[in-house]
Structures are given as structure tokens and as C-alpha cells.
Short mmCIF file of N, CA, C and O in Angstrom, two decimals:
data_model
loop_
_atom_site.label_atom_id
_atom_site.label_comp_id
_atom_site.label_asym_id
_atom_site.label_seq_id
_atom_site.Cartn_x
_atom_site.Cartn_y
_atom_site.Cartn_z
N UNK A 389 15.12 34.66 4.58
CA UNK A 389 14.19 34.32 3.51
C UNK A 389 12.93 33.69 4.11
O UNK A 389 12.99 32.97 5.10
N UNK A 390 11.81 34.01 3.53
CA UNK A 390 10.53 33.52 4.00
C UNK A 390 9.90 32.66 2.91
O UNK A 390 9.91 33.03 1.73
N UNK A 391 9.36 31.54 3.31
CA UNK A 391 8.64 30.69 2.38
C UNK A 391 7.18 30.62 2.79
O UNK A 391 6.86 30.44 3.97
N UNK A 392 6.31 30.76 1.81
CA UNK A 392 4.87 30.68 2.03
C UNK A 392 4.33 29.59 1.12
O UNK A 392 4.60 29.59 -0.09
N UNK A 393 3.57 28.67 1.69
CA UNK A 393 3.01 27.57 0.93
C UNK A 393 1.50 27.52 1.13
O UNK A 393 1.03 27.33 2.26
N UNK A 394 0.77 27.71 0.04
CA UNK A 394 -0.69 27.67 0.10
C UNK A 394 -1.19 26.26 -0.16
O UNK A 394 -0.55 25.47 -0.85
N UNK A 395 -2.37 25.98 0.36
CA UNK A 395 -3.06 24.71 0.09
C UNK A 395 -4.55 24.92 0.29
O UNK A 395 -4.97 25.95 0.84
N UNK A 396 -5.32 23.95 -0.16
CA UNK A 396 -6.76 24.00 0.06
C UNK A 396 -7.59 24.40 -1.14
O UNK A 396 -8.82 24.39 -1.07
N UNK A 397 -6.95 24.74 -2.23
CA UNK A 397 -7.71 25.09 -3.42
C UNK A 397 -8.36 23.86 -4.04
O UNK A 397 -8.11 22.72 -3.64
N UNK A 398 -9.22 24.09 -5.02
CA UNK A 398 -9.88 22.99 -5.69
C UNK A 398 -11.08 23.45 -6.48
O UNK A 398 -11.26 24.65 -6.74
N UNK A 399 -11.90 22.49 -6.86
CA UNK A 399 -13.11 22.75 -7.64
C UNK A 399 -14.32 22.64 -6.72
O UNK A 399 -14.47 21.66 -5.97
N UNK A 400 -15.18 23.64 -6.78
CA UNK A 400 -16.37 23.65 -5.93
C UNK A 400 -17.52 24.25 -6.73
O UNK A 400 -17.31 25.07 -7.62
N UNK A 401 -18.73 23.84 -6.39
CA UNK A 401 -19.90 24.40 -7.05
C UNK A 401 -20.24 25.75 -6.46
O UNK A 401 -19.93 26.04 -5.30
N UNK A 402 -20.91 26.56 -7.25
CA UNK A 402 -21.36 27.86 -6.77
C UNK A 402 -22.20 27.69 -5.51
O UNK A 402 -23.04 26.78 -5.44
N UNK A 403 -21.95 28.55 -4.53
CA UNK A 403 -22.63 28.45 -3.25
C UNK A 403 -21.88 27.65 -2.23
O UNK A 403 -22.24 27.67 -1.04
N UNK A 404 -20.86 26.94 -2.66
CA UNK A 404 -20.08 26.11 -1.76
C UNK A 404 -19.01 26.89 -1.01
O UNK A 404 -18.93 28.13 -1.12
N UNK A 405 -18.20 26.15 -0.26
CA UNK A 405 -17.17 26.75 0.58
C UNK A 405 -15.83 26.06 0.39
O UNK A 405 -15.78 24.88 0.05
N UNK A 406 -14.78 26.81 0.62
CA UNK A 406 -13.42 26.28 0.66
C UNK A 406 -12.65 27.03 1.73
O UNK A 406 -12.95 28.21 2.00
N UNK A 407 -11.67 26.37 2.31
CA UNK A 407 -10.76 27.05 3.23
C UNK A 407 -9.34 26.91 2.71
O UNK A 407 -8.83 25.79 2.59
N UNK A 408 -8.73 28.03 2.44
CA UNK A 408 -7.33 28.04 2.01
C UNK A 408 -6.43 28.20 3.22
O UNK A 408 -6.77 28.92 4.18
N UNK A 409 -5.28 27.55 3.17
CA UNK A 409 -4.29 27.66 4.23
C UNK A 409 -2.99 28.17 3.65
O UNK A 409 -2.66 27.88 2.50
N UNK A 410 -2.25 28.90 4.47
CA UNK A 410 -0.94 29.40 4.08
C UNK A 410 0.00 29.16 5.25
O UNK A 410 -0.18 29.72 6.32
N UNK A 411 0.99 28.32 5.01
CA UNK A 411 1.98 28.01 6.05
C UNK A 411 3.26 28.78 5.77
O UNK A 411 3.81 28.70 4.67
N UNK A 412 3.72 29.50 6.76
CA UNK A 412 4.93 30.31 6.62
C UNK A 412 6.09 29.64 7.33
O UNK A 412 5.93 29.07 8.41
N UNK A 413 7.25 29.69 6.72
CA UNK A 413 8.45 29.14 7.34
C UNK A 413 9.65 29.98 6.96
O UNK A 413 9.56 30.86 6.10
N UNK A 414 10.78 29.73 7.59
CA UNK A 414 11.97 30.50 7.31
C UNK A 414 12.11 31.64 8.29
O UNK A 414 11.63 31.58 9.40
N UNK A 415 12.74 32.68 7.84
CA UNK A 415 13.04 33.80 8.74
C UNK A 415 11.88 34.78 8.82
O UNK A 415 12.02 35.98 8.61
N UNK A 416 10.69 34.25 9.12
CA UNK A 416 9.52 35.11 9.13
C UNK A 416 9.43 35.83 10.46
O UNK A 416 9.56 35.26 11.52
N UNK A 417 9.22 37.12 10.36
CA UNK A 417 9.06 37.93 11.56
C UNK A 417 7.65 37.79 12.09
O UNK A 417 6.70 37.71 11.33
N UNK A 418 7.51 37.74 13.39
CA UNK A 418 6.19 37.63 13.98
C UNK A 418 5.37 38.88 13.77
O UNK A 418 4.19 38.91 14.08
N UNK A 419 5.98 39.94 13.26
CA UNK A 419 5.25 41.18 13.08
C UNK A 419 4.76 41.38 11.66
O UNK A 419 4.23 42.43 11.33
N UNK A 420 4.91 40.39 10.79
CA UNK A 420 4.42 40.53 9.43
C UNK A 420 2.90 40.56 9.40
O UNK A 420 2.25 39.76 10.07
N UNK A 421 2.36 41.45 8.62
CA UNK A 421 0.95 41.42 8.29
C UNK A 421 0.77 40.42 7.15
O UNK A 421 1.70 40.17 6.38
N UNK A 422 -0.42 39.84 7.06
CA UNK A 422 -0.66 38.81 6.06
C UNK A 422 -1.83 39.19 5.18
O UNK A 422 -2.74 39.91 5.61
N UNK A 423 -1.79 38.71 3.95
CA UNK A 423 -2.85 39.05 3.01
C UNK A 423 -3.04 37.93 2.00
O UNK A 423 -2.16 37.10 1.80
N UNK A 424 -4.22 37.93 1.42
CA UNK A 424 -4.53 37.06 0.30
C UNK A 424 -4.84 37.93 -0.91
O UNK A 424 -5.59 38.91 -0.82
N UNK A 425 -4.27 37.55 -2.03
CA UNK A 425 -4.56 38.16 -3.32
C UNK A 425 -5.10 37.08 -4.24
O UNK A 425 -4.98 35.89 -3.96
N UNK A 426 -5.67 37.50 -5.35
CA UNK A 426 -6.12 36.53 -6.34
C UNK A 426 -5.94 37.08 -7.74
O UNK A 426 -5.94 38.29 -7.95
N UNK A 427 -5.77 36.16 -8.67
CA UNK A 427 -5.58 36.55 -10.07
C UNK A 427 -6.42 35.65 -10.96
O UNK A 427 -6.17 34.44 -11.05
N UNK A 428 -7.42 36.24 -11.56
CA UNK A 428 -8.29 35.52 -12.48
C UNK A 428 -7.65 35.47 -13.87
O UNK A 428 -6.80 36.32 -14.19
N UNK A 429 -8.04 34.52 -14.70
CA UNK A 429 -7.45 34.42 -16.04
C UNK A 429 -7.61 35.72 -16.82
O UNK A 429 -8.70 36.28 -16.90
N UNK A 430 -6.50 36.20 -17.36
CA UNK A 430 -6.53 37.40 -18.18
C UNK A 430 -6.64 38.70 -17.41
O UNK A 430 -6.77 39.76 -18.01
N UNK A 431 -6.58 38.61 -16.09
CA UNK A 431 -6.70 39.81 -15.26
C UNK A 431 -5.47 40.00 -14.39
O UNK A 431 -4.68 39.08 -14.19
N UNK A 432 -5.33 41.21 -13.85
CA UNK A 432 -4.22 41.49 -12.96
C UNK A 432 -4.50 40.91 -11.57
O UNK A 432 -5.66 40.69 -11.18
N UNK A 433 -3.42 40.68 -10.84
CA UNK A 433 -3.57 40.21 -9.48
C UNK A 433 -4.23 41.30 -8.65
O UNK A 433 -3.87 42.48 -8.75
N UNK A 434 -5.21 40.91 -7.82
CA UNK A 434 -5.92 41.88 -7.02
C UNK A 434 -5.94 41.48 -5.56
O UNK A 434 -5.93 40.30 -5.22
N UNK A 435 -6.04 42.49 -4.72
CA UNK A 435 -6.11 42.29 -3.28
C UNK A 435 -7.47 41.69 -2.92
O UNK A 435 -8.51 42.08 -3.47
N UNK A 436 -7.47 40.72 -1.98
CA UNK A 436 -8.73 40.13 -1.51
C UNK A 436 -8.97 40.43 -0.03
O UNK A 436 -10.05 40.89 0.35
N UNK A 437 -7.97 40.15 0.81
CA UNK A 437 -8.16 40.33 2.25
C UNK A 437 -6.81 40.45 2.93
O UNK A 437 -5.81 39.94 2.42
N UNK A 438 -6.80 41.14 4.08
CA UNK A 438 -5.58 41.26 4.86
C UNK A 438 -5.89 41.23 6.35
O UNK A 438 -7.02 41.53 6.76
N UNK A 439 -4.89 40.87 7.11
CA UNK A 439 -5.02 40.84 8.56
C UNK A 439 -3.73 41.38 9.16
O UNK A 439 -2.65 40.85 8.89
N UNK A 440 -3.85 42.40 9.98
CA UNK A 440 -2.67 42.98 10.61
C UNK A 440 -2.28 42.13 11.80
O UNK A 440 -3.13 41.68 12.57
N UNK A 441 -0.97 41.91 11.96
CA UNK A 441 -0.49 40.99 12.97
C UNK A 441 -0.79 41.47 14.38
O UNK A 441 -1.35 40.76 15.19
N UNK A 442 -0.43 42.69 14.68
CA UNK A 442 -0.53 43.15 16.07
C UNK A 442 -1.96 43.44 16.48
O UNK A 442 -2.41 43.04 17.56
N UNK A 443 -2.69 44.15 15.65
CA UNK A 443 -4.03 44.57 16.04
C UNK A 443 -5.09 43.53 15.70
O UNK A 443 -6.18 43.54 16.29
N UNK A 444 -4.80 42.65 14.75
CA UNK A 444 -5.81 41.71 14.28
C UNK A 444 -6.82 42.35 13.35
O UNK A 444 -7.79 41.70 12.94
N UNK A 445 -6.61 43.61 13.00
CA UNK A 445 -7.55 44.31 12.12
C UNK A 445 -7.59 43.64 10.76
O UNK A 445 -6.56 43.35 10.18
N UNK A 446 -8.77 43.40 10.27
CA UNK A 446 -8.94 42.78 8.96
C UNK A 446 -9.54 43.77 7.98
O UNK A 446 -10.22 44.73 8.36
N UNK A 447 -9.25 43.52 6.72
CA UNK A 447 -9.75 44.39 5.65
C UNK A 447 -10.06 43.51 4.45
O UNK A 447 -9.30 42.60 4.13
N UNK A 448 -11.19 43.79 3.80
CA UNK A 448 -11.63 42.99 2.67
C UNK A 448 -12.00 43.88 1.50
O UNK A 448 -12.55 44.97 1.68
N UNK A 449 -11.70 43.40 0.30
CA UNK A 449 -12.20 44.10 -0.86
C UNK A 449 -13.71 43.91 -0.92
O UNK A 449 -14.24 42.91 -0.42
N UNK A 450 -14.41 44.86 -1.50
CA UNK A 450 -15.87 44.85 -1.47
C UNK A 450 -16.48 43.57 -2.03
O UNK A 450 -17.51 43.09 -1.52
N UNK A 451 -15.88 43.00 -3.04
CA UNK A 451 -16.48 41.85 -3.71
C UNK A 451 -16.50 40.58 -2.86
O UNK A 451 -17.23 39.64 -3.16
N UNK A 452 -15.69 40.54 -1.80
CA UNK A 452 -15.66 39.35 -0.95
C UNK A 452 -16.18 39.62 0.45
O UNK A 452 -16.32 38.69 1.25
N UNK A 453 -16.45 40.87 0.76
CA UNK A 453 -16.89 41.25 2.09
C UNK A 453 -18.16 40.52 2.47
O UNK A 453 -19.11 40.45 1.69
N UNK A 454 -18.18 39.93 3.67
CA UNK A 454 -19.34 39.19 4.13
C UNK A 454 -19.33 37.73 3.73
O UNK A 454 -20.13 36.93 4.23
N UNK A 455 -18.44 37.36 2.82
CA UNK A 455 -18.35 35.96 2.37
C UNK A 455 -17.02 35.32 2.74
O UNK A 455 -16.96 34.12 3.00
N UNK A 456 -15.95 36.10 2.75
CA UNK A 456 -14.62 35.58 3.06
C UNK A 456 -14.19 36.06 4.45
O UNK A 456 -14.53 37.16 4.87
N UNK A 457 -13.40 35.20 5.12
CA UNK A 457 -12.86 35.56 6.43
C UNK A 457 -11.39 35.17 6.49
O UNK A 457 -11.05 34.00 6.24
N UNK A 458 -10.54 36.13 6.80
CA UNK A 458 -9.12 35.85 6.98
C UNK A 458 -8.85 35.71 8.47
O UNK A 458 -9.35 36.47 9.28
N UNK A 459 -8.05 34.71 8.81
CA UNK A 459 -7.75 34.48 10.22
C UNK A 459 -6.35 33.90 10.35
O UNK A 459 -5.76 33.41 9.39
N UNK A 460 -5.85 33.96 11.58
CA UNK A 460 -4.52 33.44 11.85
C UNK A 460 -4.65 32.21 12.72
O UNK A 460 -5.45 32.17 13.65
N UNK A 461 -3.84 31.20 12.45
CA UNK A 461 -3.88 29.98 13.20
C UNK A 461 -3.26 30.12 14.57
O UNK A 461 -2.54 31.08 14.86
N UNK A 462 -3.55 29.16 15.43
CA UNK A 462 -3.00 29.15 16.78
C UNK A 462 -1.49 29.15 16.74
O UNK A 462 -0.82 29.78 17.56
N UNK A 463 -0.92 28.45 15.79
CA UNK A 463 0.53 28.37 15.64
C UNK A 463 1.13 29.69 15.20
O UNK A 463 2.33 29.86 15.22
N UNK A 464 0.29 30.60 14.74
CA UNK A 464 0.66 31.95 14.36
C UNK A 464 1.55 32.04 13.14
O UNK A 464 1.87 33.14 12.71
N UNK A 465 1.98 30.92 12.60
CA UNK A 465 2.70 30.97 11.34
C UNK A 465 1.83 30.44 10.21
O UNK A 465 2.32 30.08 9.15
N UNK A 466 0.53 30.37 10.47
CA UNK A 466 -0.43 29.92 9.48
C UNK A 466 -1.55 30.94 9.37
O UNK A 466 -2.03 31.46 10.38
N UNK A 467 -1.95 31.22 8.16
CA UNK A 467 -3.09 32.11 7.95
C UNK A 467 -4.09 31.39 7.04
O UNK A 467 -3.70 30.60 6.18
N UNK A 468 -5.36 31.63 7.30
CA UNK A 468 -6.42 30.96 6.57
C UNK A 468 -7.29 31.97 5.83
O UNK A 468 -7.37 33.14 6.21
N UNK A 469 -7.93 31.48 4.80
CA UNK A 469 -8.97 32.26 4.12
C UNK A 469 -10.18 31.35 3.97
O UNK A 469 -10.17 30.43 3.15
N UNK A 470 -11.18 31.59 4.80
CA UNK A 470 -12.43 30.85 4.70
C UNK A 470 -13.30 31.54 3.67
O UNK A 470 -13.61 32.72 3.80
N UNK A 471 -13.70 30.79 2.66
CA UNK A 471 -14.48 31.36 1.56
C UNK A 471 -15.83 30.66 1.51
O UNK A 471 -15.90 29.44 1.26
N UNK A 472 -16.88 31.40 1.74
CA UNK A 472 -18.25 30.88 1.72
C UNK A 472 -19.04 31.52 0.58
O UNK A 472 -18.66 32.56 0.05
N UNK A 473 -20.16 30.91 0.25
CA UNK A 473 -21.04 31.42 -0.80
C UNK A 473 -20.26 31.76 -2.05
O UNK A 473 -20.40 32.85 -2.63
N UNK A 474 -19.43 30.83 -2.47
CA UNK A 474 -18.55 31.09 -3.61
C UNK A 474 -19.34 31.29 -4.90
O UNK A 474 -20.40 30.67 -5.11
N UNK A 475 -18.80 32.15 -5.73
CA UNK A 475 -19.41 32.50 -7.02
C UNK A 475 -18.43 32.15 -8.14
O UNK A 475 -17.21 32.14 -7.91
N UNK A 476 -18.94 31.92 -9.34
CA UNK A 476 -18.02 31.65 -10.46
C UNK A 476 -16.97 32.74 -10.65
O UNK A 476 -15.84 32.44 -11.04
N UNK A 477 -17.32 33.98 -10.34
CA UNK A 477 -16.35 35.07 -10.51
C UNK A 477 -15.25 35.05 -9.46
O UNK A 477 -14.31 35.85 -9.52
N UNK A 478 -15.34 34.15 -8.47
CA UNK A 478 -14.26 33.98 -7.51
C UNK A 478 -13.17 33.06 -8.06
O UNK A 478 -12.13 32.88 -7.42
N UNK A 479 -13.41 32.46 -9.21
CA UNK A 479 -12.42 31.58 -9.82
C UNK A 479 -11.13 32.35 -10.10
O UNK A 479 -11.14 33.39 -10.76
N UNK A 480 -10.02 31.83 -9.56
CA UNK A 480 -8.74 32.53 -9.68
C UNK A 480 -7.66 31.68 -9.02
O UNK A 480 -7.96 30.70 -8.33
N UNK A 481 -6.42 32.08 -9.26
CA UNK A 481 -5.32 31.56 -8.46
C UNK A 481 -5.19 32.48 -7.25
O UNK A 481 -5.11 33.71 -7.40
N UNK A 482 -5.20 31.88 -6.08
CA UNK A 482 -5.13 32.65 -4.84
C UNK A 482 -3.70 32.57 -4.28
O UNK A 482 -3.13 31.48 -4.16
N UNK A 483 -3.18 33.76 -3.93
CA UNK A 483 -1.81 33.87 -3.45
C UNK A 483 -1.80 34.39 -2.02
O UNK A 483 -2.48 35.37 -1.68
N UNK A 484 -0.99 33.77 -1.20
CA UNK A 484 -0.74 34.25 0.15
C UNK A 484 0.46 35.21 0.10
O UNK A 484 1.38 35.01 -0.70
N UNK A 485 0.42 36.21 0.97
CA UNK A 485 1.49 37.19 1.00
C UNK A 485 1.79 37.61 2.43
O UNK A 485 0.88 37.70 3.26
N UNK A 486 3.06 37.85 2.71
CA UNK A 486 3.49 38.43 3.98
C UNK A 486 4.08 39.80 3.67
O UNK A 486 4.87 39.95 2.72
N UNK A 487 3.71 40.78 4.46
CA UNK A 487 4.19 42.13 4.19
C UNK A 487 3.84 43.06 5.31
O UNK A 487 3.83 42.67 6.49
N UNK A 488 3.51 44.31 4.95
CA UNK A 488 3.14 45.31 5.94
C UNK A 488 1.92 46.09 5.46
O UNK A 488 1.74 46.30 4.26
N UNK A 489 1.13 46.50 6.42
CA UNK A 489 -0.01 47.34 6.10
C UNK A 489 -1.30 46.57 5.98
O UNK A 489 -1.39 45.38 6.27
N UNK A 490 -2.32 47.27 5.51
CA UNK A 490 -3.64 46.69 5.41
C UNK A 490 -4.40 47.32 4.25
O UNK A 490 -4.25 48.51 3.97
N UNK A 491 -5.22 46.52 3.61
CA UNK A 491 -6.05 47.05 2.54
C UNK A 491 -5.25 47.67 1.42
O UNK A 491 -4.25 47.11 0.96
N UNK A 492 -5.65 48.86 1.00
CA UNK A 492 -4.95 49.52 -0.11
C UNK A 492 -3.55 49.98 0.27
O UNK A 492 -2.75 50.31 -0.60
N UNK A 493 -3.25 49.98 1.56
CA UNK A 493 -1.91 50.35 2.03
C UNK A 493 -1.00 49.15 2.20
O UNK A 493 0.14 49.31 2.61
N UNK A 494 -1.52 47.96 1.89
CA UNK A 494 -0.71 46.76 2.08
C UNK A 494 0.44 46.73 1.08
O UNK A 494 0.23 46.99 -0.11
N UNK A 495 1.63 46.39 1.57
CA UNK A 495 2.82 46.29 0.73
C UNK A 495 3.41 44.90 0.89
O UNK A 495 3.90 44.57 1.97
N UNK A 496 3.33 44.06 -0.14
CA UNK A 496 3.82 42.69 -0.03
C UNK A 496 5.34 42.62 -0.03
O UNK A 496 6.01 43.41 -0.71
N UNK A 497 5.85 41.69 0.76
CA UNK A 497 7.29 41.43 0.77
C UNK A 497 7.59 40.03 0.25
O UNK A 497 8.62 39.80 -0.37
N UNK A 498 6.68 39.10 0.52
CA UNK A 498 6.87 37.72 0.10
C UNK A 498 5.56 37.18 -0.47
O UNK A 498 4.47 37.60 -0.05
N UNK A 499 5.71 36.23 -1.40
CA UNK A 499 4.56 35.59 -2.04
C UNK A 499 4.68 34.08 -1.97
O UNK A 499 5.78 33.53 -2.03
N UNK A 500 3.52 33.44 -1.90
CA UNK A 500 3.49 32.00 -2.08
C UNK A 500 3.37 31.67 -3.57
O UNK A 500 3.34 32.57 -4.41
N UNK A 501 3.28 30.39 -3.87
CA UNK A 501 3.24 29.95 -5.26
C UNK A 501 1.84 29.96 -5.83
O UNK A 501 1.66 29.86 -7.06
N UNK A 502 0.84 30.08 -4.99
CA UNK A 502 -0.54 30.16 -5.44
C UNK A 502 -1.25 28.82 -5.41
O UNK A 502 -0.63 27.75 -5.52
N UNK A 503 -2.57 28.87 -5.25
CA UNK A 503 -3.41 27.68 -5.29
C UNK A 503 -4.66 28.01 -6.10
O UNK A 503 -5.24 29.08 -5.95
N UNK A 504 -5.04 27.09 -6.97
CA UNK A 504 -6.15 27.34 -7.89
C UNK A 504 -7.49 27.08 -7.21
O UNK A 504 -7.69 26.04 -6.57
N UNK A 505 -8.39 28.02 -7.37
CA UNK A 505 -9.77 27.87 -6.92
C UNK A 505 -10.67 28.00 -8.15
O UNK A 505 -10.59 29.01 -8.87
N UNK A 506 -11.48 27.00 -8.40
CA UNK A 506 -12.39 27.02 -9.53
C UNK A 506 -13.81 26.81 -9.02
O UNK A 506 -14.09 25.82 -8.32
N UNK A 507 -14.69 27.75 -9.35
CA UNK A 507 -16.09 27.68 -8.91
C UNK A 507 -16.95 27.46 -10.15
O UNK A 507 -16.97 28.30 -11.05
N UNK A 508 -17.66 26.34 -10.17
CA UNK A 508 -18.51 26.03 -11.32
C UNK A 508 -19.92 26.54 -11.08
O UNK A 508 -20.41 26.58 -9.96
N UNK A 509 -20.57 26.91 -12.17
CA UNK A 509 -21.93 27.45 -12.05
C UNK A 509 -22.98 26.35 -12.13
O UNK A 509 -22.69 25.22 -12.44
#
């Protein structure tokens, strides 16, 4: 079993920055690819960014490209999402996921509990 715990969410003004963290524990394989999803109020959960474990290849949905950066920590059981130039439409619950693949081919196996990000205008 794998446990994922997100942190770093909060309230920020438009144009500001936040860094989300996801700590993985349990029987996590070092070969898991990692991703961040988000779910805005009244909307379905959507893919935001992913990072493949072996190649380090990253993939971003168009709406966050150039503003968000997904990275892996030195400890390798932590993944981050650096979010810059935040917009009100980025307001959502952000979920960390461990799985396989990248981008539209990403298949989640595990989810964290989510962390709220609220961007005020």
C-alpha cells in the first residue's frame, strides 16, 4: 500500500506563487511516475502535470504550461509542484498521484487526500 500526503496549499493573491509538496510512503516502487491533478468546484478532476520517474520527462496541460513546474525531491519519495503567476482559475483542490505514464497516457494507481489552493483576484 502506498500513502501520499500533500501539503503547501493555501490562499494567495493573483500573480503570487505556491509550492505544493507530496510525500510518499509505504510500499512505493521507485519506478512510479508521479502526477498532479486538480479539481475545481463543480468540475471534474483534471490532469495538471506529470513527471516520469526514469526519464524525468515532464508534461503539462496547456493551461499551466510555463507557470507550473513539477519536480522530484532529492529524497526521491517527494514530488513538488511549483506554481507561479497564479490565476483565480487555478483555484482547486490539488491531488498528488502515483501511477504510470505521462500526460494523457497517465494512469493513476494511488491518490493523496488533496490540498486546497485558493487564488484571490
